[in-house]
Short mmCIF file of C-alpha atoms and ligand atoms in Angstrom, two decimals:
data_model
loop_
_atom_site.label_atom_id
_atom_site.label_comp_id
_atom_site.label_asym_id
_atom_site.label_seq_id
_atom_site.Cartn_x
_atom_site.Cartn_y
_atom_site.Cartn_z
CA MET A 1 -0.04 -0.01 0.00
CA ILE A 2 2.67 2.34 1.11
CA MET A 3 4.87 1.27 -1.54
CA ASP A 4 2.38 2.21 -4.21
CA ARG A 5 1.90 5.66 -2.48
CA VAL A 6 5.62 6.65 -2.34
CA SER A 7 6.89 4.94 -5.61
CA ASP A 8 6.17 8.01 -7.46
CA ALA A 9 8.25 11.19 -6.84
CA ASN A 10 5.24 13.37 -6.15
CA SER A 11 4.09 11.06 -3.24
CA LEU A 12 7.64 11.26 -1.82
CA VAL A 13 7.56 15.01 -2.01
CA GLU A 14 4.37 15.10 -0.16
CA LEU A 15 5.76 12.76 2.64
CA LEU A 16 9.00 14.84 3.03
CA GLY A 17 6.83 17.89 3.68
CA ASP A 18 8.45 21.26 4.64
CA TRP A 19 11.99 19.58 4.84
CA THR A 20 13.97 22.70 3.95
CA THR A 21 13.32 24.46 7.22
CA ALA A 22 15.92 22.61 9.36
CA GLY A 23 19.55 24.12 9.77
CA GLY A 24 22.64 22.88 7.69
CA PRO A 25 23.40 22.07 3.97
CA LEU A 26 20.55 21.43 1.80
CA TYR A 27 21.57 17.91 0.90
CA ARG A 28 21.90 16.84 4.64
CA LYS A 29 18.38 18.36 5.30
CA LEU A 30 17.09 16.21 2.45
CA ALA A 31 18.90 13.19 3.65
CA GLY A 32 17.56 13.78 7.17
CA ALA A 33 13.96 14.08 5.89
CA VAL A 34 14.20 10.82 3.92
CA ALA A 35 15.87 9.06 6.93
CA ARG A 36 12.83 10.20 9.11
CA GLY A 37 10.37 8.72 6.61
CA ILE A 38 12.43 5.52 6.72
CA GLU A 39 12.47 5.45 10.52
CA ALA A 40 8.78 6.24 10.74
CA GLY A 41 7.95 3.24 8.55
CA ASP A 42 6.48 5.26 5.78
CA LEU A 43 9.27 4.26 3.58
CA PRO A 44 9.39 0.56 4.08
CA ALA A 45 12.48 -1.79 3.25
CA GLY A 46 12.63 -2.48 -0.61
CA GLU A 47 10.83 0.91 -1.35
CA ARG A 48 12.26 2.31 -4.54
CA LEU A 49 12.98 6.03 -4.36
CA PRO A 50 12.62 8.31 -7.23
CA SER A 51 15.36 8.82 -9.68
CA GLU A 52 17.87 11.71 -8.70
CA ARG A 53 16.53 13.49 -11.75
CA ASP A 54 12.96 13.25 -10.99
CA LEU A 55 13.34 14.19 -7.40
CA ALA A 56 15.51 17.22 -8.13
CA ARG A 57 12.98 18.56 -10.60
CA LEU A 58 10.07 18.14 -8.17
CA LEU A 59 11.88 19.72 -5.28
CA THR A 60 13.36 22.42 -7.38
CA VAL A 61 16.90 21.64 -6.08
CA SER A 62 19.95 20.84 -8.10
CA ARG A 63 20.48 17.21 -8.95
CA ALA A 64 23.72 17.37 -7.12
CA THR A 65 21.86 17.89 -3.97
CA VAL A 66 19.91 14.72 -4.51
CA VAL A 67 23.03 12.82 -5.44
CA ALA A 68 24.72 13.92 -2.18
CA ALA A 69 21.52 13.31 -0.13
CA TYR A 70 21.30 9.72 -1.48
CA ASP A 71 25.06 9.35 -0.98
CA GLU A 72 24.61 10.25 2.63
CA LEU A 73 21.75 7.74 3.02
CA ARG A 74 23.89 5.09 1.37
CA GLY A 75 26.74 5.98 3.74
CA ARG A 76 24.39 5.51 6.72
CA GLY A 77 23.19 2.27 5.44
CA LEU A 78 19.58 3.30 5.12
CA VAL A 79 19.48 2.87 1.28
CA ASP A 80 21.19 0.82 -1.40
CA SER A 81 21.72 1.45 -5.06
CA VAL A 82 22.04 -1.05 -7.67
CA ARG A 83 22.88 -0.19 -11.32
CA GLY A 84 19.79 -0.48 -13.31
CA SER A 85 17.28 -0.82 -10.51
CA GLY A 86 17.85 2.62 -8.89
CA THR A 87 17.99 3.56 -5.18
CA ARG A 88 15.92 1.29 -2.68
CA VAL A 89 15.40 1.39 1.21
CA SER A 90 17.73 -1.02 2.50
CA ALA A 91 16.45 -4.06 4.41
CA ARG A 92 18.12 -3.46 7.78
CA PRO A 93 16.14 -3.66 10.85
CA ARG A 94 14.77 -0.37 12.18
CA GLY A 95 14.38 0.96 15.76
CA ALA A 96 17.04 2.40 17.94
CA GLY A 97 19.88 1.09 15.99
CA ALA A 98 18.54 2.54 12.82
CA ARG A 99 17.92 5.86 14.56
CA ALA A 100 21.63 6.02 15.81
CA VAL A 101 22.83 5.59 12.24
CA ALA A 102 20.31 7.94 10.87
CA VAL A 103 21.69 11.02 13.01
CA GLN A 104 25.33 10.37 12.45
CA PRO A 105 26.70 13.61 10.70
CA ARG A 106 28.74 13.29 7.56
CA ALA A 107 30.38 16.71 7.87
CA ALA A 108 33.86 15.48 7.77
CA ARG A 109 33.33 14.00 4.32
CA MET A 110 31.24 16.51 2.51
CA ILE A 111 32.17 20.20 1.98
CA SER A 112 28.85 22.07 1.34
CA LEU A 113 28.87 25.29 -0.70
CA ALA A 114 25.21 25.72 0.01
CA MET A 115 25.92 28.29 2.79
CA ALA A 116 28.55 31.02 3.16
CA ILE A 117 28.45 31.36 6.97
CA GLU A 118 30.85 31.62 9.92
CA PRO A 119 30.85 30.93 13.54
CA ALA A 120 29.55 33.68 15.90
CA ALA A 121 31.74 36.81 16.26
CA PRO A 122 33.73 36.69 19.65
CA GLU A 123 31.93 39.94 20.80
CA LEU A 124 28.62 37.93 21.01
CA ALA A 125 29.90 35.92 23.88
CA GLU A 126 31.11 39.21 25.70
CA ALA A 127 27.69 40.64 25.13
CA TYR A 128 26.05 37.58 26.62
CA ARG A 129 28.16 37.86 29.79
CA ASP A 130 27.52 41.63 29.96
CA LEU A 131 23.87 41.04 29.69
CA ALA A 132 23.78 38.41 32.45
CA ASP A 133 25.71 40.71 34.65
CA GLY A 134 23.76 43.69 33.82
CA GLU A 135 20.28 44.47 32.65
CA LEU A 136 19.17 40.63 32.58
CA ALA A 137 17.18 40.92 35.93
CA ASP A 138 15.35 44.11 34.81
CA LEU A 139 14.61 42.43 31.40
CA MET A 140 13.07 39.43 33.08
CA ALA A 141 10.93 41.64 35.30
CA ASP A 142 9.28 42.72 32.17
CA VAL A 143 6.29 41.10 30.51
CA GLY A 144 8.73 39.98 27.60
CA TYR A 145 6.23 40.53 24.69
CA HIS A 146 7.29 43.21 22.33
CA PRO A 147 5.76 42.32 18.93
CA ARG A 148 7.35 45.31 17.01
CA GLY A 149 10.53 44.60 18.79
CA TYR A 150 12.36 45.31 22.08
CA PRO A 151 12.37 49.11 22.36
CA PRO A 152 16.23 49.52 22.90
CA LEU A 153 16.85 47.47 19.73
CA ARG A 154 14.38 49.42 17.70
CA ALA A 155 16.11 52.63 18.85
CA ALA A 156 19.65 51.15 17.93
CA VAL A 157 18.51 50.19 14.46
CA ALA A 158 17.08 53.84 14.01
CA THR A 159 20.37 55.31 15.10
CA HIS A 160 22.29 52.90 12.92
CA TYR A 161 20.27 54.03 9.78
CA THR A 162 20.31 57.79 10.82
CA GLU A 163 24.07 57.50 10.94
CA MET A 164 24.29 55.96 7.64
CA GLY A 165 22.41 58.84 5.96
CA LEU A 166 18.92 57.33 6.28
CA PRO A 167 17.07 59.39 9.08
CA THR A 168 14.89 56.93 10.90
CA ASP A 169 12.52 57.02 13.87
CA ARG A 170 12.17 53.82 15.94
CA ASP A 171 8.49 53.68 14.86
CA GLN A 172 9.78 52.85 11.32
CA VAL A 173 11.45 49.84 12.53
CA LEU A 174 10.03 46.26 12.95
CA ILE A 175 12.36 43.67 14.39
CA THR A 176 11.95 40.14 12.92
CA THR A 177 13.35 36.81 13.20
CA GLY A 178 16.24 37.24 10.77
CA ALA A 179 15.98 39.03 7.50
CA GLN A 180 14.41 35.86 6.11
CA GLN A 181 11.33 36.51 8.03
CA VAL A 182 11.06 39.99 6.39
CA LEU A 183 10.77 38.31 3.01
CA GLY A 184 7.64 36.18 4.14
CA LEU A 185 5.93 39.10 5.79
CA VAL A 186 6.43 41.24 2.79
CA ALA A 187 5.26 38.51 0.54
CA GLN A 188 2.24 38.32 2.43
CA LEU A 189 1.57 41.92 2.28
CA TYR A 190 2.22 42.59 -1.45
CA LEU A 191 2.13 39.33 -3.32
CA ARG A 192 -0.82 37.41 -4.70
CA PRO A 193 -0.91 34.30 -7.13
CA GLY A 194 0.02 35.62 -10.55
CA ARG A 195 1.57 39.05 -9.39
CA VAL A 196 5.02 39.70 -10.61
CA VAL A 197 8.27 40.23 -8.55
CA VAL A 198 11.30 41.72 -10.24
CA VAL A 199 14.62 40.48 -8.86
CA GLU A 200 18.22 40.68 -9.92
CA SER A 201 19.41 37.88 -12.06
CA PRO A 202 21.31 36.18 -10.57
CA SER A 203 19.65 36.37 -7.16
CA TRP A 204 19.50 34.52 -3.87
CA PRO A 205 17.73 31.12 -4.33
CA ALA A 206 15.96 31.29 -0.97
CA CYS A 207 14.10 34.54 -1.88
CA LEU A 208 12.95 32.93 -5.15
CA ASP A 209 11.44 30.11 -2.95
CA VAL A 210 9.62 32.57 -0.92
CA PHE A 211 8.21 34.58 -3.82
CA ARG A 212 7.27 31.57 -5.72
CA ALA A 213 5.57 29.85 -2.58
CA ALA A 214 3.35 33.10 -2.54
CA GLY A 215 2.39 32.26 -6.17
CA ALA A 216 4.28 35.02 -7.74
CA ARG A 217 5.96 35.19 -11.11
CA VAL A 218 9.50 36.15 -10.63
CA VAL A 219 11.28 38.20 -13.45
CA GLY A 220 15.00 38.66 -13.52
CA VAL A 221 16.96 41.84 -14.46
CA PRO A 222 20.67 41.71 -15.04
CA LEU A 223 23.36 43.64 -13.29
CA ASP A 224 26.27 45.48 -14.45
CA GLU A 225 29.43 46.87 -12.44
CA GLU A 226 27.25 49.34 -10.76
CA GLY A 227 24.50 47.02 -9.49
CA VAL A 228 21.15 46.18 -11.22
CA ARG A 229 20.76 47.53 -14.63
CA ALA A 230 18.66 50.80 -14.54
CA ASP A 231 17.52 50.66 -18.14
CA ARG A 232 16.37 46.94 -17.80
CA LEU A 233 14.78 47.62 -14.41
CA ALA A 234 12.82 50.55 -16.02
CA ALA A 235 11.73 48.30 -18.91
CA ALA A 236 10.60 45.51 -16.39
CA PHE A 237 8.68 48.09 -14.41
CA ALA A 238 6.92 49.44 -17.60
CA GLU A 239 6.07 46.07 -18.98
CA GLU A 240 5.34 43.91 -15.91
CA ARG A 241 3.82 46.43 -13.58
CA PRO A 242 5.37 44.35 -10.61
CA ALA A 243 3.88 44.24 -7.19
CA LEU A 244 7.37 44.41 -5.76
CA ALA A 245 10.99 44.70 -6.61
CA TYR A 246 13.51 42.75 -4.58
CA LEU A 247 17.14 43.97 -4.65
CA MET A 248 20.47 43.47 -2.81
CA PRO A 249 22.37 46.76 -3.17
CA THR A 250 24.87 46.22 -0.49
CA PHE A 251 26.97 43.33 -1.46
CA HIS A 252 24.63 41.34 -3.74
CA ASN A 253 24.34 37.58 -3.28
CA PRO A 254 25.92 35.94 -5.07
CA THR A 255 28.04 38.36 -7.22
CA GLY A 256 29.29 40.28 -4.05
CA ARG A 257 28.67 43.64 -6.02
CA LEU A 258 28.11 46.93 -4.36
CA MET A 259 25.48 49.27 -6.08
CA SER A 260 26.95 52.66 -6.83
CA MET A 261 25.43 55.92 -5.03
CA ALA A 262 24.25 57.00 -8.61
CA ARG A 263 22.33 53.80 -9.40
CA ARG A 264 20.76 53.82 -5.77
CA ARG A 265 19.36 57.22 -6.72
CA ARG A 266 18.12 55.89 -10.03
CA VAL A 267 16.44 52.91 -8.53
CA ALA A 268 14.66 55.27 -5.95
CA GLU A 269 13.43 57.54 -8.90
CA LEU A 270 12.10 54.51 -10.82
CA ALA A 271 10.33 53.20 -7.64
CA ALA A 272 8.52 56.62 -7.47
CA ARG A 273 7.99 57.01 -11.31
CA PHE A 274 6.42 53.47 -11.81
CA ASN A 275 5.07 53.24 -8.00
CA VAL A 276 6.80 49.94 -7.46
CA PRO A 277 7.65 49.11 -3.84
CA VAL A 278 11.27 48.19 -3.55
CA LEU A 279 12.47 45.89 -0.90
CA GLU A 280 16.30 46.41 -0.49
CA ASP A 281 18.05 43.55 1.32
CA ASN A 282 21.30 44.60 2.73
CA ALA A 283 21.89 41.55 4.95
CA TYR A 284 25.45 41.39 3.84
CA SER A 285 26.06 45.14 4.83
CA GLY A 286 29.10 45.21 6.81
CA VAL A 287 30.83 42.03 5.81
CA GLN A 288 33.68 43.90 4.10
CA ALA A 289 35.28 46.83 5.61
CA LEU A 290 34.20 49.22 2.90
CA ALA A 291 31.73 51.84 3.79
CA PRO A 292 28.79 51.51 1.38
CA PRO A 293 26.76 54.40 0.25
CA PRO A 294 23.58 55.21 2.15
CA PRO A 295 20.70 52.67 1.56
CA VAL A 296 18.44 53.11 -1.35
CA GLY A 297 15.71 54.36 1.07
CA ALA A 298 17.76 57.41 1.65
CA PHE A 299 17.05 58.43 -1.85
CA ALA A 300 13.37 57.86 -1.70
CA ARG A 301 11.38 60.84 -2.69
CA GLY A 302 7.60 61.42 -3.31
CA ASN A 303 5.54 58.34 -3.35
CA ALA A 304 8.63 56.01 -3.51
CA GLU A 305 8.05 53.01 -1.18
CA VAL A 306 11.24 51.63 -0.03
CA LEU A 307 11.76 48.96 2.54
CA THR A 308 15.24 48.49 3.92
CA VAL A 309 16.14 45.06 5.32
CA GLY A 310 19.09 44.33 7.67
CA SER A 311 20.33 41.43 9.74
CA MET A 312 22.73 40.44 12.41
CA ALA A 313 23.35 37.05 10.71
CA LYS A 314 26.42 37.78 8.46
CA SER A 315 28.22 40.36 10.63
CA VAL A 316 27.55 38.70 14.06
CA TRP A 317 25.98 35.21 13.99
CA GLY A 318 23.26 33.52 11.87
CA GLY A 319 22.18 31.71 15.27
CA LEU A 320 21.25 35.05 16.73
CA ARG A 321 18.19 35.07 14.29
CA ILE A 322 17.64 38.87 14.42
CA GLY A 323 16.77 40.91 11.59
CA TRP A 324 14.70 43.96 10.92
CA VAL A 325 12.89 46.05 8.29
CA ARG A 326 12.80 49.80 8.15
CA GLY A 327 10.10 51.71 6.04
CA PRO A 328 7.14 54.11 6.22
CA VAL A 329 5.22 53.73 9.44
CA ALA A 330 2.11 52.78 7.72
CA ILE A 331 3.78 49.86 6.02
CA THR A 332 5.79 48.46 9.10
CA GLU A 333 2.53 48.74 10.94
CA ARG A 334 0.86 46.55 8.59
CA LEU A 335 3.87 44.10 8.48
CA ALA A 336 3.78 44.09 12.30
CA ARG A 337 0.29 42.73 12.18
CA TYR A 338 1.50 39.68 10.16
CA LYS A 339 4.42 39.34 12.41
CA ILE A 340 2.10 39.19 15.58
CA ARG A 341 0.07 36.49 13.79
CA ALA A 342 3.22 34.61 12.98
CA ASP A 343 5.01 34.56 16.31
CA LEU A 344 3.91 37.40 18.75
CA GLY A 345 7.52 38.76 18.37
CA SER A 346 11.08 37.73 18.21
CA SER A 347 13.06 36.44 21.33
CA VAL A 348 13.68 39.52 23.74
CA LEU A 349 16.97 37.94 24.97
CA ASP A 350 18.33 37.73 21.64
CA GLN A 351 17.14 41.29 20.77
CA ALA A 352 18.85 42.52 23.93
CA LEU A 353 22.09 40.94 22.57
CA ALA A 354 21.70 42.39 19.32
CA ALA A 355 20.92 45.99 20.90
CA ARG A 356 24.33 45.69 22.64
CA LEU A 357 26.16 44.72 19.48
CA LEU A 358 24.71 47.10 16.92
CA PRO A 359 26.48 50.07 18.10
CA ARG A 360 29.72 47.98 17.80
CA LEU A 361 29.03 46.85 14.23
CA ASP A 362 31.89 48.68 12.52
CA GLU A 363 34.43 47.31 14.89
CA ILE A 364 33.05 43.70 14.53
CA THR A 365 32.87 44.15 10.88
CA ALA A 366 36.42 45.37 10.56
CA ALA A 367 37.82 42.27 12.50
CA ARG A 368 35.71 40.06 10.27
CA ALA A 369 36.78 41.56 7.04
CA THR A 370 40.48 41.15 7.81
CA VAL A 371 39.92 37.30 8.26
CA LEU A 372 37.64 37.25 5.13
CA ARG A 373 40.15 39.07 2.99
CA ALA A 374 42.88 36.62 3.90
CA ARG A 375 40.60 33.75 3.19
CA LEU A 376 39.69 35.28 -0.09
CA ASN A 377 43.22 35.89 -1.20
CA HIS A 378 44.06 32.25 -0.24
CA LEU A 379 41.16 31.06 -2.35
CA ARG A 380 42.11 33.17 -5.36
CA ALA A 381 45.75 31.84 -5.13
CA LEU A 382 44.54 28.20 -5.04
CA LEU A 383 42.22 28.79 -7.92
CA THR A 384 44.79 30.45 -10.03
CA ALA A 385 47.15 27.55 -9.40
CA GLN A 386 44.85 24.52 -9.60
CA LEU A 387 41.96 25.70 -11.69
CA PRO A 388 43.40 28.24 -14.12
CA THR A 389 40.58 28.29 -16.63
CA TRP A 390 37.92 29.36 -14.13
CA ARG A 391 36.96 33.00 -14.17
CA TRP A 392 35.52 35.43 -11.56
CA GLN A 393 35.31 39.04 -10.81
CA SER A 394 36.81 40.49 -7.49
CA PRO A 395 33.80 40.87 -5.31
CA ASP A 396 33.19 44.36 -3.53
CA GLY A 397 31.98 42.47 -0.35
CA GLY A 398 29.88 39.55 0.69
CA SER A 399 31.24 36.20 1.24
CA ALA A 400 31.61 34.38 -2.04
CA LEU A 401 33.20 34.25 -5.56
CA TRP A 402 30.86 34.03 -8.37
CA VAL A 403 32.82 31.68 -10.70
CA THR A 404 32.20 31.06 -14.48
CA LEU A 405 33.04 27.60 -15.52
CA PRO A 406 34.39 27.54 -19.08
CA ASP A 407 31.95 25.83 -21.46
CA THR A 408 30.49 23.55 -18.68
CA ASN A 409 26.99 23.17 -17.29
CA ALA A 410 27.55 23.66 -13.39
CA GLN A 411 24.82 21.08 -12.84
CA ILE A 412 26.96 18.41 -14.51
CA PHE A 413 29.91 19.60 -12.65
CA ALA A 414 27.92 19.51 -9.41
CA GLN A 415 27.35 15.74 -10.03
CA VAL A 416 30.90 14.90 -10.34
CA ALA A 417 31.89 17.31 -7.53
CA ALA A 418 29.38 15.49 -5.18
CA ARG A 419 31.35 12.33 -5.89
CA HIS A 420 34.46 14.00 -4.79
CA GLY A 421 32.90 15.37 -1.52
CA VAL A 422 31.69 18.84 -2.49
CA GLU A 423 28.08 19.89 -2.60
CA VAL A 424 28.05 22.58 -5.29
CA VAL A 425 25.08 24.85 -6.08
CA PRO A 426 24.77 25.49 -9.52
CA GLY A 427 24.24 28.87 -10.80
CA SER A 428 20.86 28.03 -12.57
CA THR A 429 19.24 27.93 -9.05
CA THR A 430 20.04 31.66 -8.60
CA ASP A 431 18.25 32.58 -11.77
CA PRO A 432 14.52 32.83 -12.06
CA SER A 433 14.64 31.56 -15.88
CA GLY A 434 17.25 28.90 -15.05
CA HIS A 435 20.05 30.68 -16.80
CA HIS A 436 23.62 31.29 -15.41
CA ASP A 437 24.06 27.57 -15.78
CA ASN A 438 27.74 27.74 -16.18
CA TYR A 439 28.26 29.48 -12.98
CA LEU A 440 28.79 28.41 -9.31
CA ARG A 441 28.97 30.32 -6.08
CA LEU A 442 32.27 29.65 -4.06
CA PRO A 443 32.21 30.85 -0.45
CA PHE A 444 35.46 32.08 1.03
CA THR A 445 34.07 31.79 4.66
CA PHE A 446 35.76 28.59 5.33
CA PRO A 447 39.00 28.29 7.29
CA THR A 448 42.15 28.37 5.10
CA ASP A 449 42.78 24.57 5.37
CA THR A 450 39.26 23.85 4.51
CA LEU A 451 39.70 25.98 1.56
CA THR A 452 42.72 24.18 0.38
CA GLU A 453 41.19 20.73 0.71
CA LEU A 454 38.06 22.26 -1.09
CA VAL A 455 39.95 23.50 -3.96
CA ARG A 456 41.89 20.14 -4.18
CA ARG A 457 38.56 18.21 -4.41
CA LEU A 458 37.17 20.61 -6.93
CA ALA A 459 40.26 20.47 -9.10
CA THR A 460 40.20 16.61 -9.00
CA ALA A 461 36.62 16.73 -9.94
CA TRP A 462 37.17 19.19 -12.62
CA ALA A 463 39.96 17.00 -14.12
CA ASP A 464 37.80 14.01 -13.93
CA LEU A 465 35.09 15.85 -15.95
CA GLN A 466 37.52 16.91 -18.48
CA ARG A 467 38.84 13.42 -18.80
CA HIS A 468 35.71 11.39 -18.65
CA GLY A 469 32.62 13.47 -18.78
CA PRO A 470 29.78 13.15 -16.33
CA VAL A 471 30.05 9.80 -14.42
CA THR A 472 26.44 8.81 -14.55
CA GLU A 473 24.89 11.08 -17.32
CA THR A 474 23.64 9.00 -20.24
CA SER A 475 21.41 11.87 -21.50
CA PRO A 476 21.71 15.73 -21.10
CA VAL A 477 20.52 17.30 -17.96
CA VAL A 478 17.57 19.53 -18.56
C1 PLP B 501 20.56 38.15 0.71
C2 PLP B 501 20.18 37.56 2.07
N1 PLP B 501 19.21 38.07 2.71
C3 PLP B 501 18.84 37.30 3.87
C4 PLP B 501 19.48 36.19 4.28
C5 PLP B 501 19.04 35.48 5.52
O1 PLP B 501 19.22 36.34 6.62
P1 PLP B 501 18.94 35.95 8.07
O2 PLP B 501 19.83 34.83 8.68
O3 PLP B 501 18.95 37.18 8.94
O4 PLP B 501 17.42 35.41 8.15
C6 PLP B 501 20.54 35.64 3.53
C7 PLP B 501 21.17 34.54 4.03
O5 PLP B 501 22.01 33.92 3.39
C8 PLP B 501 20.92 36.36 2.52
O6 PLP B 501 21.94 35.77 1.68
#
């Protein structure tokens, strides 16, 4: 019965549910979700799993992610693959033994390029101790519910923007659970099925997921050296009449480009002229010690509606889960209503830490930038020596290199790389129309010894691909 239910890929997708929400690399989250299905008995011994290609298509992930996930499940002894008969749930007994195998991490074996993140900045531990020694008692005497945000943090964000040239009142600030939550709230406010969102192309895969989940049609606009191309943005605004434009002016993910001051002014003008709300996501702001121009919001005039998003994740720690959005009071108030409905407000303890750290952001950023610059230089030297045909532009900031592979589809390379212990995210996942398929994003957030091992693996995989072509491909990847 169950075998019939899950033997087609659609049923497995249903069974996996919302598998992307856990932490960690994508392939491991997928492997974890399948492992849970096996443990729960929903996927019985002998059950044939969908082909890598079918599952990748249905989950809108790269095939390399599914290859790596199946690899991981094989490593845990949960599935077996036999050439010609696909991948099946193995016949091993379940229960406590299976569970122990299922949670074994495989971090030592696979290097995932799905996330460009670092451990917490040391200042976080300091702030934690100071908080415990200082205002914690007062804080805990308070009711603890602050749906729009802990007042000292709202004030700190307002000061932060005012100092950056974007005068801000604390009422214009809504604190959220990471920048990610802002995207969800904004999608609820502005998007309906069939409405259009304009994004840069390439863009950030997770934002494409949020907009698509809201039923929106996503339209890409290319970038040049100064950021999103103004002529193409104007054309998209005129032709598509979008409900929203989502841009990353301050260290665009994945290219690391910084939008020029002139381009910011132009984007704000276009927002006013075409009446298109702009969501500027500056989550990477501060990752490089390069003072960026004021946010696009600083150039908004007349009826321009610009929402400015920030986060503690890249400069301090992703685990802090503190982000914010700054915009016209009427809009942040409407977003606050969705926020209340979602979670009644973000953790006040985390916000109290963020409020202590925000005024120190320049100092924290400068220290991070020194480390990141050294890693970037190390990565560049490794690539030049071991992968001399790969090309990239030096990023203005951010945490990754946007690499062009010569005459090679990155999805095909990703399959080979997965077999050499690297989870590659192909460029096509960053593009709403699936282009940029000969690009990949290469984070330089890893320690130098990991970077050395990473490039060694990539170079071996690349040499393999040049010599033999894709290992398992018998037909072109679509
Ligand atoms: C452009 C961009 N915005 C937002 C986020 C998510 O930020 P947060 O961790 O604050 O939710 C990321 C994370 O990678 C990102 O790249």
